[in-house]
Coordinates of C-alpha atoms in Angstrom, one line a residue:
X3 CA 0.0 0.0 0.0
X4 CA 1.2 3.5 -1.1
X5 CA 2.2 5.7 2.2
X6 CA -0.2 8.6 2.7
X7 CA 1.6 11.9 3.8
X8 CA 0.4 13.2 6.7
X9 CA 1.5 17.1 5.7
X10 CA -1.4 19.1 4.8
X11 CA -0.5 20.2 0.7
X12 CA -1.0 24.2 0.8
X13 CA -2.3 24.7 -2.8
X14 CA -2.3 28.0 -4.8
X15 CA -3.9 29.6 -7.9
X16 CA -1.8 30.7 -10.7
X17 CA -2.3 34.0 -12.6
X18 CA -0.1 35.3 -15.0
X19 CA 2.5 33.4 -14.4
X20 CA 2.9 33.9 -10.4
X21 CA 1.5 32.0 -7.5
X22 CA -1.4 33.2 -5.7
X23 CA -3.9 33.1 -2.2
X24 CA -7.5 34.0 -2.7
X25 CA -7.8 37.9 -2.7
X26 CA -9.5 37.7 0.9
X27 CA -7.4 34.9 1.8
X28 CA -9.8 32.4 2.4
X29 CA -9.5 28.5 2.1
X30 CA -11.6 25.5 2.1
X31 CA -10.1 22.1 3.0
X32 CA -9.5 19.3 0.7
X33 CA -10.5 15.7 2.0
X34 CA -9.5 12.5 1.6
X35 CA -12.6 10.5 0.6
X36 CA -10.8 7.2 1.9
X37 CA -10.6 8.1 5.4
X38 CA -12.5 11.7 6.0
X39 CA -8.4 13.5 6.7
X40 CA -7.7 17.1 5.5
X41 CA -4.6 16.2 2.8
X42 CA -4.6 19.8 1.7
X43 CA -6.1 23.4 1.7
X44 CA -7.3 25.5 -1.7
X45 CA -8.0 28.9 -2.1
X46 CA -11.3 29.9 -2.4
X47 CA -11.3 32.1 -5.1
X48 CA -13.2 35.6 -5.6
X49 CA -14.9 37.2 -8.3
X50 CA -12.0 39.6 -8.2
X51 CA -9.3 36.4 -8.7
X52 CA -11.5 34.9 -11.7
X53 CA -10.9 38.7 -13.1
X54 CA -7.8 39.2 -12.7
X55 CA -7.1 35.9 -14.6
X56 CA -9.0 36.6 -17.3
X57 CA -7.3 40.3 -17.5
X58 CA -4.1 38.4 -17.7
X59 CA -5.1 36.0 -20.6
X60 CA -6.5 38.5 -22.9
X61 CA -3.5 41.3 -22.1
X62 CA -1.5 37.4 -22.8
X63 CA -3.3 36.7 -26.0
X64 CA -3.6 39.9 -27.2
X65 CA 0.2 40.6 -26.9
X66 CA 0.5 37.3 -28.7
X67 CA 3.3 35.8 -26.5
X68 CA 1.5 32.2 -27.2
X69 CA -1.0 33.0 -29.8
X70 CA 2.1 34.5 -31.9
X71 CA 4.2 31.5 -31.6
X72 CA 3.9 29.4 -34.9
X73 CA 1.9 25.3 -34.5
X74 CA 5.7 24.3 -34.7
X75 CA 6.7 26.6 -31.8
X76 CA 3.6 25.5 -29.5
X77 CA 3.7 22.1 -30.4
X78 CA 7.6 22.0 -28.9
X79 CA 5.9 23.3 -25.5
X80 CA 2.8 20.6 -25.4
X81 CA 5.6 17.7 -25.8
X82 CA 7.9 19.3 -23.4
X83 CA 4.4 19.3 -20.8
X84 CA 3.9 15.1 -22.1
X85 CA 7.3 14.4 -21.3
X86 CA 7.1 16.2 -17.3
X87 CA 3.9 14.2 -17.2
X88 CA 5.9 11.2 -17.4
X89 CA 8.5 11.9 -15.4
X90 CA 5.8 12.9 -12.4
X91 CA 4.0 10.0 -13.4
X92 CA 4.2 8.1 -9.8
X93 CA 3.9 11.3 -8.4
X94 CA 0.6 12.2 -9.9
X95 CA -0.7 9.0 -9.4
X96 CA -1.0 8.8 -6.3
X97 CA -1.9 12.8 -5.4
X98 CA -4.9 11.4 -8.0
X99 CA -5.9 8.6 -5.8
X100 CA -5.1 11.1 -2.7
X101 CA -7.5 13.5 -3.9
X102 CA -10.4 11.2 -6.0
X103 CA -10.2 7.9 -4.4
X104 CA -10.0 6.1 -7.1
X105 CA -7.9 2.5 -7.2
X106 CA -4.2 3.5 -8.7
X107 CA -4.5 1.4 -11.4
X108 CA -7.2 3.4 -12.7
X109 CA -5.3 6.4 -11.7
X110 CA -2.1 5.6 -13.7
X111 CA -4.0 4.9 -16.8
X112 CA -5.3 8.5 -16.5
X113 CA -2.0 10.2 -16.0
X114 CA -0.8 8.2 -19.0
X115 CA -3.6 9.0 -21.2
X116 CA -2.6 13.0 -20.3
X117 CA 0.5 12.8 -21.5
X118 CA -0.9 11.0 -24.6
X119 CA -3.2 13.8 -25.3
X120 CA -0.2 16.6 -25.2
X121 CA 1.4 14.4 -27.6
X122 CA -1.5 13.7 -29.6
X123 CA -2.5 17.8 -30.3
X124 CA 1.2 18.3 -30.4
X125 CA 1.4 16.2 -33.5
X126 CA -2.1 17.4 -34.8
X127 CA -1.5 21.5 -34.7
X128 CA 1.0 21.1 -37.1
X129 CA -0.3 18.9 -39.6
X130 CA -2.3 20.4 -42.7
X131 CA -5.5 22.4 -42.2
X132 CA -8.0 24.7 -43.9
X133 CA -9.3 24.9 -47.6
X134 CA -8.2 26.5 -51.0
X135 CA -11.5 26.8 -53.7
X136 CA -11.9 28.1 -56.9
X137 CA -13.7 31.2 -57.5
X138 CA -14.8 33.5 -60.4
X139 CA -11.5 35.3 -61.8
X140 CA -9.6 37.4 -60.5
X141 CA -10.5 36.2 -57.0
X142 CA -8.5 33.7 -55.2
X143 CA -10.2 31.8 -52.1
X144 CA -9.5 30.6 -49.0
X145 CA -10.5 29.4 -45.1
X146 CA -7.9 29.5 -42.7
X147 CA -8.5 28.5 -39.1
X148 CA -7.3 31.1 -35.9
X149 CA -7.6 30.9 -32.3
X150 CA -10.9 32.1 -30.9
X151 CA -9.2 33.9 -27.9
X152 CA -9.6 34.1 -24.4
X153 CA -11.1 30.0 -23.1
X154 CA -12.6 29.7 -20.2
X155 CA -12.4 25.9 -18.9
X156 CA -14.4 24.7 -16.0
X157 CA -13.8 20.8 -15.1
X158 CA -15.3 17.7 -13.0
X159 CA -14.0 16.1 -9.8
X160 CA -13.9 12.7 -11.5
X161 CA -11.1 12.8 -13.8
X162 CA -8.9 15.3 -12.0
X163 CA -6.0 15.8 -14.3
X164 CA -7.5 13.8 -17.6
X165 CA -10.5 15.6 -17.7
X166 CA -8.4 19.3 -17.4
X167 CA -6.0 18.3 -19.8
X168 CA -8.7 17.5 -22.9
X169 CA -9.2 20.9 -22.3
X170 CA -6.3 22.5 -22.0
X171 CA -4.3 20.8 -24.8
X172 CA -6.3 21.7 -27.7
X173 CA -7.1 24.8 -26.1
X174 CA -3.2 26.0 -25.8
X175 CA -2.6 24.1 -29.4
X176 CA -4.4 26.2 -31.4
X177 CA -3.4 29.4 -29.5
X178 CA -5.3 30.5 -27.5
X179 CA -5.1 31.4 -23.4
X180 CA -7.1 29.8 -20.8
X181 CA -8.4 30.4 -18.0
X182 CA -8.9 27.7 -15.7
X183 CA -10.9 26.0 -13.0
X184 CA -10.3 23.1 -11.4
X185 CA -13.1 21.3 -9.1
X186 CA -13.2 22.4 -5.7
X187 CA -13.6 19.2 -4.8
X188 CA -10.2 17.4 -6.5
X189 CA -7.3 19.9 -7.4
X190 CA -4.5 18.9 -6.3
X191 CA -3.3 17.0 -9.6
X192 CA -4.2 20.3 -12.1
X193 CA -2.0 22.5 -9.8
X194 CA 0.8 20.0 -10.2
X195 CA 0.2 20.4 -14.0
X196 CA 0.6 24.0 -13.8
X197 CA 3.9 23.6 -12.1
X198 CA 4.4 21.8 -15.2
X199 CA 4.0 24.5 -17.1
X200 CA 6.2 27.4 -15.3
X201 CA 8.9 24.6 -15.4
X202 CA 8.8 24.4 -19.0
X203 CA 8.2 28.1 -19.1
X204 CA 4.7 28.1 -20.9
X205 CA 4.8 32.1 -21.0
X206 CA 3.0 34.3 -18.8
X207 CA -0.7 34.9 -19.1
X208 CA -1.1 32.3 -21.8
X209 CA -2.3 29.3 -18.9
X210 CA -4.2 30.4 -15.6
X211 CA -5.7 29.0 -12.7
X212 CA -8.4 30.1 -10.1
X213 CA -10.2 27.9 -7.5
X214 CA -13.1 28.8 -5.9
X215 CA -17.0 27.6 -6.3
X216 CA -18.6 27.3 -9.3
X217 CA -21.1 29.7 -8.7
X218 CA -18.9 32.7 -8.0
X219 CA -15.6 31.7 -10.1
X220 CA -17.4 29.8 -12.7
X221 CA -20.1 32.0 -13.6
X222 CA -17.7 35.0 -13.6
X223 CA -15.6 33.1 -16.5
X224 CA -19.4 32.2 -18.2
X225 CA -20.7 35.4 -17.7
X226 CA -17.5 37.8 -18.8
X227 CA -17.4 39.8 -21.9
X228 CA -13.8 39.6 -21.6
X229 CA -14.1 35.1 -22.1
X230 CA -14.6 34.3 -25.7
X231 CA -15.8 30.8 -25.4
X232 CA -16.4 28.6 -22.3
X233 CA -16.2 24.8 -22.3
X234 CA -17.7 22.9 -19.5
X235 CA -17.9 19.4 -18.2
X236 CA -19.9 18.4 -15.1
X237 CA -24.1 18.1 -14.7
X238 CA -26.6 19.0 -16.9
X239 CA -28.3 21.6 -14.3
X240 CA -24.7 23.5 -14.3
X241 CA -24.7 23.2 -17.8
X242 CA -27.9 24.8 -18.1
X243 CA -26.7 27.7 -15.7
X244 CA -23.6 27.8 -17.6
X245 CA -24.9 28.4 -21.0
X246 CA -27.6 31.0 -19.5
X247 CA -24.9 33.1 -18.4
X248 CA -22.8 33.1 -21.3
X249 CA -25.5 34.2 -23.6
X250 CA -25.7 37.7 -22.9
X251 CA -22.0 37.9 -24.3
X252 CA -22.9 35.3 -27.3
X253 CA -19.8 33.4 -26.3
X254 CA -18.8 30.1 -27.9
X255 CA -20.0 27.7 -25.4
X256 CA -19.2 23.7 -25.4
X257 CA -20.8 21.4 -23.2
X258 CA -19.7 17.9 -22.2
X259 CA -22.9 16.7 -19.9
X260 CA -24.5 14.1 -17.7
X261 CA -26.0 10.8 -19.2
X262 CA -28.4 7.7 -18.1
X263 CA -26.8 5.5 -20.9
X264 CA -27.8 2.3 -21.7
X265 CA -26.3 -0.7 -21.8
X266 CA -28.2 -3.4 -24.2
X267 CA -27.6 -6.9 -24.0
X268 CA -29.1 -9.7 -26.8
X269 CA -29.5 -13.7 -25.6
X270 CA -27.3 -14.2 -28.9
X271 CA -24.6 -11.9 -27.1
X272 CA -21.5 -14.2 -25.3
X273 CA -22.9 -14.3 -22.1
X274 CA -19.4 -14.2 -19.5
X275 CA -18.4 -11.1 -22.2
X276 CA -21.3 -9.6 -21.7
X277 CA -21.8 -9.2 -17.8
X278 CA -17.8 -8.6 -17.6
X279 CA -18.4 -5.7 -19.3
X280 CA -21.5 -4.5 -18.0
X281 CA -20.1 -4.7 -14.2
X282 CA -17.1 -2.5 -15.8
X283 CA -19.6 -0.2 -17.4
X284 CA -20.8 0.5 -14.2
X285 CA -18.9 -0.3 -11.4
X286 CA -15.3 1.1 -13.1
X287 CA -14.8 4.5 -11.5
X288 CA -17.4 4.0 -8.8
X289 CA -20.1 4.5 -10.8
X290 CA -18.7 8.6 -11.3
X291 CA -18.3 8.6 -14.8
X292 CA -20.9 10.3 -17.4
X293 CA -20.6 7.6 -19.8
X294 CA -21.3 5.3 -17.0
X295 CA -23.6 1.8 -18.5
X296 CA -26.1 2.9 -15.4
X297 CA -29.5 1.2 -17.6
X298 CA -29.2 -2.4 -18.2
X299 CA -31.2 -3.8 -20.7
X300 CA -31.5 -7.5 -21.2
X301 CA -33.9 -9.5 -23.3
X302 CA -36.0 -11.5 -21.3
X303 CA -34.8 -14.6 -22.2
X304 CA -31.8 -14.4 -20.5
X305 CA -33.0 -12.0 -18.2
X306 CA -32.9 -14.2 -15.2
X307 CA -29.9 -15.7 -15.5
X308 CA -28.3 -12.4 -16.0
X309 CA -29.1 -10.9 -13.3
X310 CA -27.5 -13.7 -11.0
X311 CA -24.8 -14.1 -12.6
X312 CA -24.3 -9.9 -12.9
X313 CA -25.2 -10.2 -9.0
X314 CA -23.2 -13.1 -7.7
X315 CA -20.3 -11.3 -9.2
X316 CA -20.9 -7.6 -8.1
X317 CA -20.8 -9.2 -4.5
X318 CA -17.5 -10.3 -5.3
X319 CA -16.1 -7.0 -6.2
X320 CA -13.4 -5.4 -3.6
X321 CA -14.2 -2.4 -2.5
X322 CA -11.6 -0.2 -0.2
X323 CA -9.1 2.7 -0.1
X324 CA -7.6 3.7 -3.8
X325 CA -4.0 3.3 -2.4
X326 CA -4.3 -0.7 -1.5
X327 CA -3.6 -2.8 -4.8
X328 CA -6.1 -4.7 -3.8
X329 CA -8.5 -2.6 -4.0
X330 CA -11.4 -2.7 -7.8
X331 CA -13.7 0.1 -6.3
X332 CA -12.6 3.1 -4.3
X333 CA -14.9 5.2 -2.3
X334 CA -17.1 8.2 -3.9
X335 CA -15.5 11.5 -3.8
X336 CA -16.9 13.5 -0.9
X337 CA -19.7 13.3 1.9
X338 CA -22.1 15.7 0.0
X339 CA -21.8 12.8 -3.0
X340 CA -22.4 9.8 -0.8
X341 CA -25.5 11.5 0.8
X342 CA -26.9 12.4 -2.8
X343 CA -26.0 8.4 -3.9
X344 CA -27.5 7.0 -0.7
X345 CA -30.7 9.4 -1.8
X346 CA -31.3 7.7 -4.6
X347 CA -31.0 4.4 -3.2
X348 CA -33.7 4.8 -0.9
X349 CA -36.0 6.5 -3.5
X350 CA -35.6 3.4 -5.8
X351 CA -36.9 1.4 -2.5
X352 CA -39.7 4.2 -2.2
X353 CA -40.2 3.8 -6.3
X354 CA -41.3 -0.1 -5.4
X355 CA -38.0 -1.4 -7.3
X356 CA -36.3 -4.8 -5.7
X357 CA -32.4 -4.3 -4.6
X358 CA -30.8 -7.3 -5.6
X359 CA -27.7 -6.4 -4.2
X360 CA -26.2 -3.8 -2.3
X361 CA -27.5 -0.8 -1.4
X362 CA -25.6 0.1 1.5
X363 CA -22.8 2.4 3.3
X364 CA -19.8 0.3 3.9
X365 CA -18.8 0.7 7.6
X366 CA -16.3 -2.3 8.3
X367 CA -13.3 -3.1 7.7
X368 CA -11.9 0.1 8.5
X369 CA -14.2 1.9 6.1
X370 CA -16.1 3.8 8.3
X371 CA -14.9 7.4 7.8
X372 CA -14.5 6.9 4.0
X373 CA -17.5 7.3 1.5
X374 CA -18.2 3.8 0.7
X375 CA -20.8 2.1 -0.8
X376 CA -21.7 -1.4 -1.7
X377 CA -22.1 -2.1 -5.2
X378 CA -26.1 -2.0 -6.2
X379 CA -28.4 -3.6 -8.4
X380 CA -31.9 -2.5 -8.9
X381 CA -34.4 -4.9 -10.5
X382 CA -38.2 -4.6 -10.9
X383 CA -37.8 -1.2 -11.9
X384 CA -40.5 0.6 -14.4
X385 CA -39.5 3.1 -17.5
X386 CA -40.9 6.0 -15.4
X387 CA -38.8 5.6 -12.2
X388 CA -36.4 8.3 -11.6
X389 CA -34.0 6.2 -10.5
X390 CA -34.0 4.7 -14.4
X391 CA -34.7 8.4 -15.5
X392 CA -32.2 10.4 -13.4
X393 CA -28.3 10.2 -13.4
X394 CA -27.1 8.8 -10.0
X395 CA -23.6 9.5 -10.6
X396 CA -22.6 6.8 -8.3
X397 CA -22.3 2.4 -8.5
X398 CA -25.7 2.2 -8.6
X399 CA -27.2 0.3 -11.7
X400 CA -31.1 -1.1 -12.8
X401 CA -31.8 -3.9 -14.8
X402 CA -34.3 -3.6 -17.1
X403 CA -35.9 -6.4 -19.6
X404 CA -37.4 -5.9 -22.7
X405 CA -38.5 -8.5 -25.5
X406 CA -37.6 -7.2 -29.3
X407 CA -35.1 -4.7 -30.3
X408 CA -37.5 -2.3 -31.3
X409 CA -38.7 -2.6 -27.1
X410 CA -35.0 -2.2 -26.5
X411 CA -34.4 0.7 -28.4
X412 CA -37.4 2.5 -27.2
X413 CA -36.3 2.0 -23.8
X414 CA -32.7 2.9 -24.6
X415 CA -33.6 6.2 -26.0
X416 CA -36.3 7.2 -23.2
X417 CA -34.3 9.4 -21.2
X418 CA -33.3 13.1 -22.1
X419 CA -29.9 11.9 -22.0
X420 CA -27.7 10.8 -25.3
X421 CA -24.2 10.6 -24.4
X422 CA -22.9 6.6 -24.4
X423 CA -24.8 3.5 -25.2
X424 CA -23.7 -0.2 -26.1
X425 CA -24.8 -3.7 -27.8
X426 CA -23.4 -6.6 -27.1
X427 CA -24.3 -9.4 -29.7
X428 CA -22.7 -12.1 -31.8
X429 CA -25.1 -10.9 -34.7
X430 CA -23.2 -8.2 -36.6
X431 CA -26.0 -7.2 -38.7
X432 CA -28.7 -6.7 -35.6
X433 CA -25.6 -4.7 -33.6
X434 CA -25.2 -2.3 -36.1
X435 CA -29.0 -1.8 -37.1
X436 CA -29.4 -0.9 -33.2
X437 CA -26.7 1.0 -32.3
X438 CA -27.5 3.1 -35.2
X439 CA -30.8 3.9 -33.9
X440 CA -29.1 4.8 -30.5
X441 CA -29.6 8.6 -30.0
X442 CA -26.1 8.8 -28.3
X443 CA -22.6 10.1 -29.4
X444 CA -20.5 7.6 -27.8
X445 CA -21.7 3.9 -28.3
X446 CA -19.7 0.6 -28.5
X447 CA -20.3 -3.1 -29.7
X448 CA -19.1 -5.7 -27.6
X449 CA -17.3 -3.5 -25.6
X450 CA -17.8 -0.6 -23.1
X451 CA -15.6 2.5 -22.1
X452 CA -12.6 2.8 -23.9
X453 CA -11.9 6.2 -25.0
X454 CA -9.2 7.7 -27.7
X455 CA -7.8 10.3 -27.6
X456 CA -8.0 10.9 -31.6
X457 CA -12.4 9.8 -31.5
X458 CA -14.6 12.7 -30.4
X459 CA -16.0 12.7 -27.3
X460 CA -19.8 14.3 -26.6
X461 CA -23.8 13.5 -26.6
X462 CA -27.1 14.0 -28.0
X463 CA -29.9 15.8 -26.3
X464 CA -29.8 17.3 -22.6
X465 CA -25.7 15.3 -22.4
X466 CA -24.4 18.1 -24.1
X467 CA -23.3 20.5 -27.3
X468 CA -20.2 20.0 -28.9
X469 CA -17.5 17.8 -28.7
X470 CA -13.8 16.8 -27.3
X471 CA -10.8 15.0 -28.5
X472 CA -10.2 13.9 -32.0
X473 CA -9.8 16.5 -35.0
X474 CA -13.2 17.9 -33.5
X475 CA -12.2 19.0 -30.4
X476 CA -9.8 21.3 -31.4
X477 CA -11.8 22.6 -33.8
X478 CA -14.2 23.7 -30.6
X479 CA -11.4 25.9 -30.2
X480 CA -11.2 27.9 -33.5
X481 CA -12.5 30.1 -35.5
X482 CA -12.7 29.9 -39.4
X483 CA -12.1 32.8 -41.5
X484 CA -12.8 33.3 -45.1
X485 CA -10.0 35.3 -46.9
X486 CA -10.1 36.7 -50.5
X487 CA -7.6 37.8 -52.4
X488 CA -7.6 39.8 -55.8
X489 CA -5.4 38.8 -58.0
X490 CA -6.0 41.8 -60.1
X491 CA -5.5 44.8 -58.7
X492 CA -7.2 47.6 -60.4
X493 CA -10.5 49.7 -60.1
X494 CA -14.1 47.7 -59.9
X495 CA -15.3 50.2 -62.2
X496 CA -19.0 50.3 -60.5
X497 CA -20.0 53.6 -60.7
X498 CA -19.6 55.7 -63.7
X499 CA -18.1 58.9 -62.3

């Protein structure tokens, strides 16, 4: 098991280029969600803070001490940042685990997808882009693609430093400067990044950080004229807010959002494959992930035997403290979180659904002042429920059954969430024909959860507008601009005189 450090981490905000308190000095503890300990103290940030950040990014970008650099230039800084991330790696794994809970295996293979995303927009800003056409003559056409400007980037507690970073690197690669915040919840691991960046000497103003609530830090990056786009990730009802307050300024806005996403499963499908995967599509993560497999829907058939098997196996799943190997579910992140979990829990019970397993805080083992919860199934649950409608955020799944695939696309799409979805069947033909018809933006067959860094990332409906990664998410972060140029310079002759 990984030592914890007893010393209290004193975090700080950084804005342009130097380390800061709050403006009125205040703090708010950061816990531990294994064990209920203070591992470190954040500023709370002011409306003032958030403003002086976003003075220093647009005096930054406007000066064009990043956004003047050429793709070559910036893409020499975003490999230097992959390579620190590296080098950190055992470092910022376990600060991750510290701070989220979550087991370190899960951990490292979120630091090393970080670096892989520097690398990966790195590589991407320098490749070929825009368009040449043909016009009438003398004119000669073309779209070029610039950096919007000023980015405000607002983040979730579940992915700490992944999460931050498929912001920030496509954000810094194509030139613009951020300003960003972290969760108050988790950030510990995006402050360590931005020691990353004064040690590689990312220049100053073009990368800032203030911490603080989301309704007084975030809403002043939403809501200021000075913020020429703002990309959040987190709920759907802080989405909502978020986009509110951005449209007086008709700012750029990109939302990645919550989801209730379904997870389909055919009698044809290869039934060990099948609840492996569902029990990671759920259970991987604690349950806090968007793309979470939260609705199971089996076809009655196999219904039964499903859910034991799925059952008899989520009993078997070790759940403890992120820093013991042993460990395959960590805690949830904070006290506020398990309370809202262990709400929706007994509302299922109150909704008439059956728990067939689970359902409870964990309390032994030495689990008692962590956020722990046993893995849950819901069965006998109805279309209408909210614990099938709403998004638990938390290792809490239902199992539904349905009859035809036309019943299990109806019920996959009966939510006002599209962001993941999967089939699993050993008919090609009927996979495709329903995941097609699944109004989400992320779906797999045969599989659930694995994410690239070069496929976009975002949902249909209430989950969202826009998307991450890939190509497309760094075009969230430009402009396009139509130039033309006349080849023949002489007068139009439009008016007589």
């Amino acid at each position: 098991m990984v030592e914890v450090k007893a010393k209290v981490i004193n975090l700080k905000m950084y804005i342009d280029g130097e380390w800061k308190d709050a403006e009125n000095q205040e703090t708010r503890p950061v816990i531990n969600p294994a064990n209920s300990e203070v591992i470190a103290t954040a500023p709370e940030g002011t409306v003032e803070d958030a403003r002086a950040a976003i003075y220093a990014a647009r005096k930054a970008f406007e000066n064009g001490v990043w956004s003047g650099l050429s793709a070559q230039e910036r893409a020499s800084y975003l490999l230097k940042v992959a390579d620190k991330i590296d080098e950190y790696a055992e470092e910022l794994t376990e600060l991750e685990t510290l701070d989220n809970g979550k087991p370190l295996r899960e951990a490292g293979g979120d630091i090393a997808d970080a670096a892989a995303c520097f690398r990966y927009y790195a590589g991407l800003i320098t490749k070929p882009d825009g368009q040449t056409y043909h016009v009438a003559d003398p004119m000669q056409a073309m779209v070029v693609r610039e950096p919007i400007g000023v980015c405000g980037l607002i983040v979730p507690w579940n992915y700490p430093l992944l999460m931050s970073v498929w912001k920030i690197a496509p954000a810094l690669a194509a030139g613009n400067t951020i300003v960003f915040k972290p969760s108050e919840v988790t950030p510990i691991t995006p402050k360590k990044l931005f020691e990353i960046f004064e040690e590689v000497g990312l220049p100053k103003g073009a990368a800032n950080m203030v911490m603080g609530a989301g309704p007084v830090v975030g809403n002043e990056i939403a809501s200021h004229p000075e913020v020429d786009m703002v990309s959040f990730t987190g709920g759907t009802k802080t989405g909502k807010h978020i986009m509110k307050a951005a449209a007086d300024t008709m700012k750029k806005v990109s939302l990645e959002l919550g989801g209730k996403s379904p997870n389909i499963i055919f009698a044809d499908a290869d039934f060990e494959t099948a609840v492996d995967y569902a029990l990671f599509g759920i259970y991987c993560g604690t349950g806090q992930v968007c793309s979470a497999g939260s609705r199971i829907l089996v076809e009655e058939s196999i219904y039964d035997q499903f859910v034991a098997r799925f059952v008899e196996r989520a009993k078997q799943i070790k759940v403890g403290p992120g820093n013991d190997p042993a460990t395959e579910m960590g805690p949830l992140v904070s006290a506020q979180h398990l309370e809202k979990v262990l709400h929706y829990i007994e509302l299922g019970k109150q909704e008439g659904a059956t728990v067939a397993c689970g359902g409870n805080r964990i309390k032994s083992n030495n689990l008692e002042n962590g956020f722990f919860v046993e893995p849950t199934v819901f069965i006998d649950v109805k279309q209408d429920m909210r614990i099938v409608q709403e998004e638990i955020f938390g290792p809490v799944v239902v199992i539904q059954k349905f009859k035809d695939e036309a019943e299990a696309v109806k019920l996959a799409n009966g939510t006002v969430y599209g962001l993941a979805g999967a089939v699993f069947s050993n008919d090609g033909a009927k996979a495709l024909r329903v995941i097609k018809k699944l109004r989400a933006g992320i779906t797999w067959i045969n599989s659930y959860h694995p994410t690239y860094n070069e496929a976009p990332w975002g949902g249909y409906k209430q989950s969202g507008i826009g998307r991450s990664l890939g190509t497309f998410g760094l075009e969230e972060f430009q402009e396009i601009k139509q130039i033309n140029i006349n080849l023949q310079v002489e007068p139009v002759g439009w008016f007589e005189n």
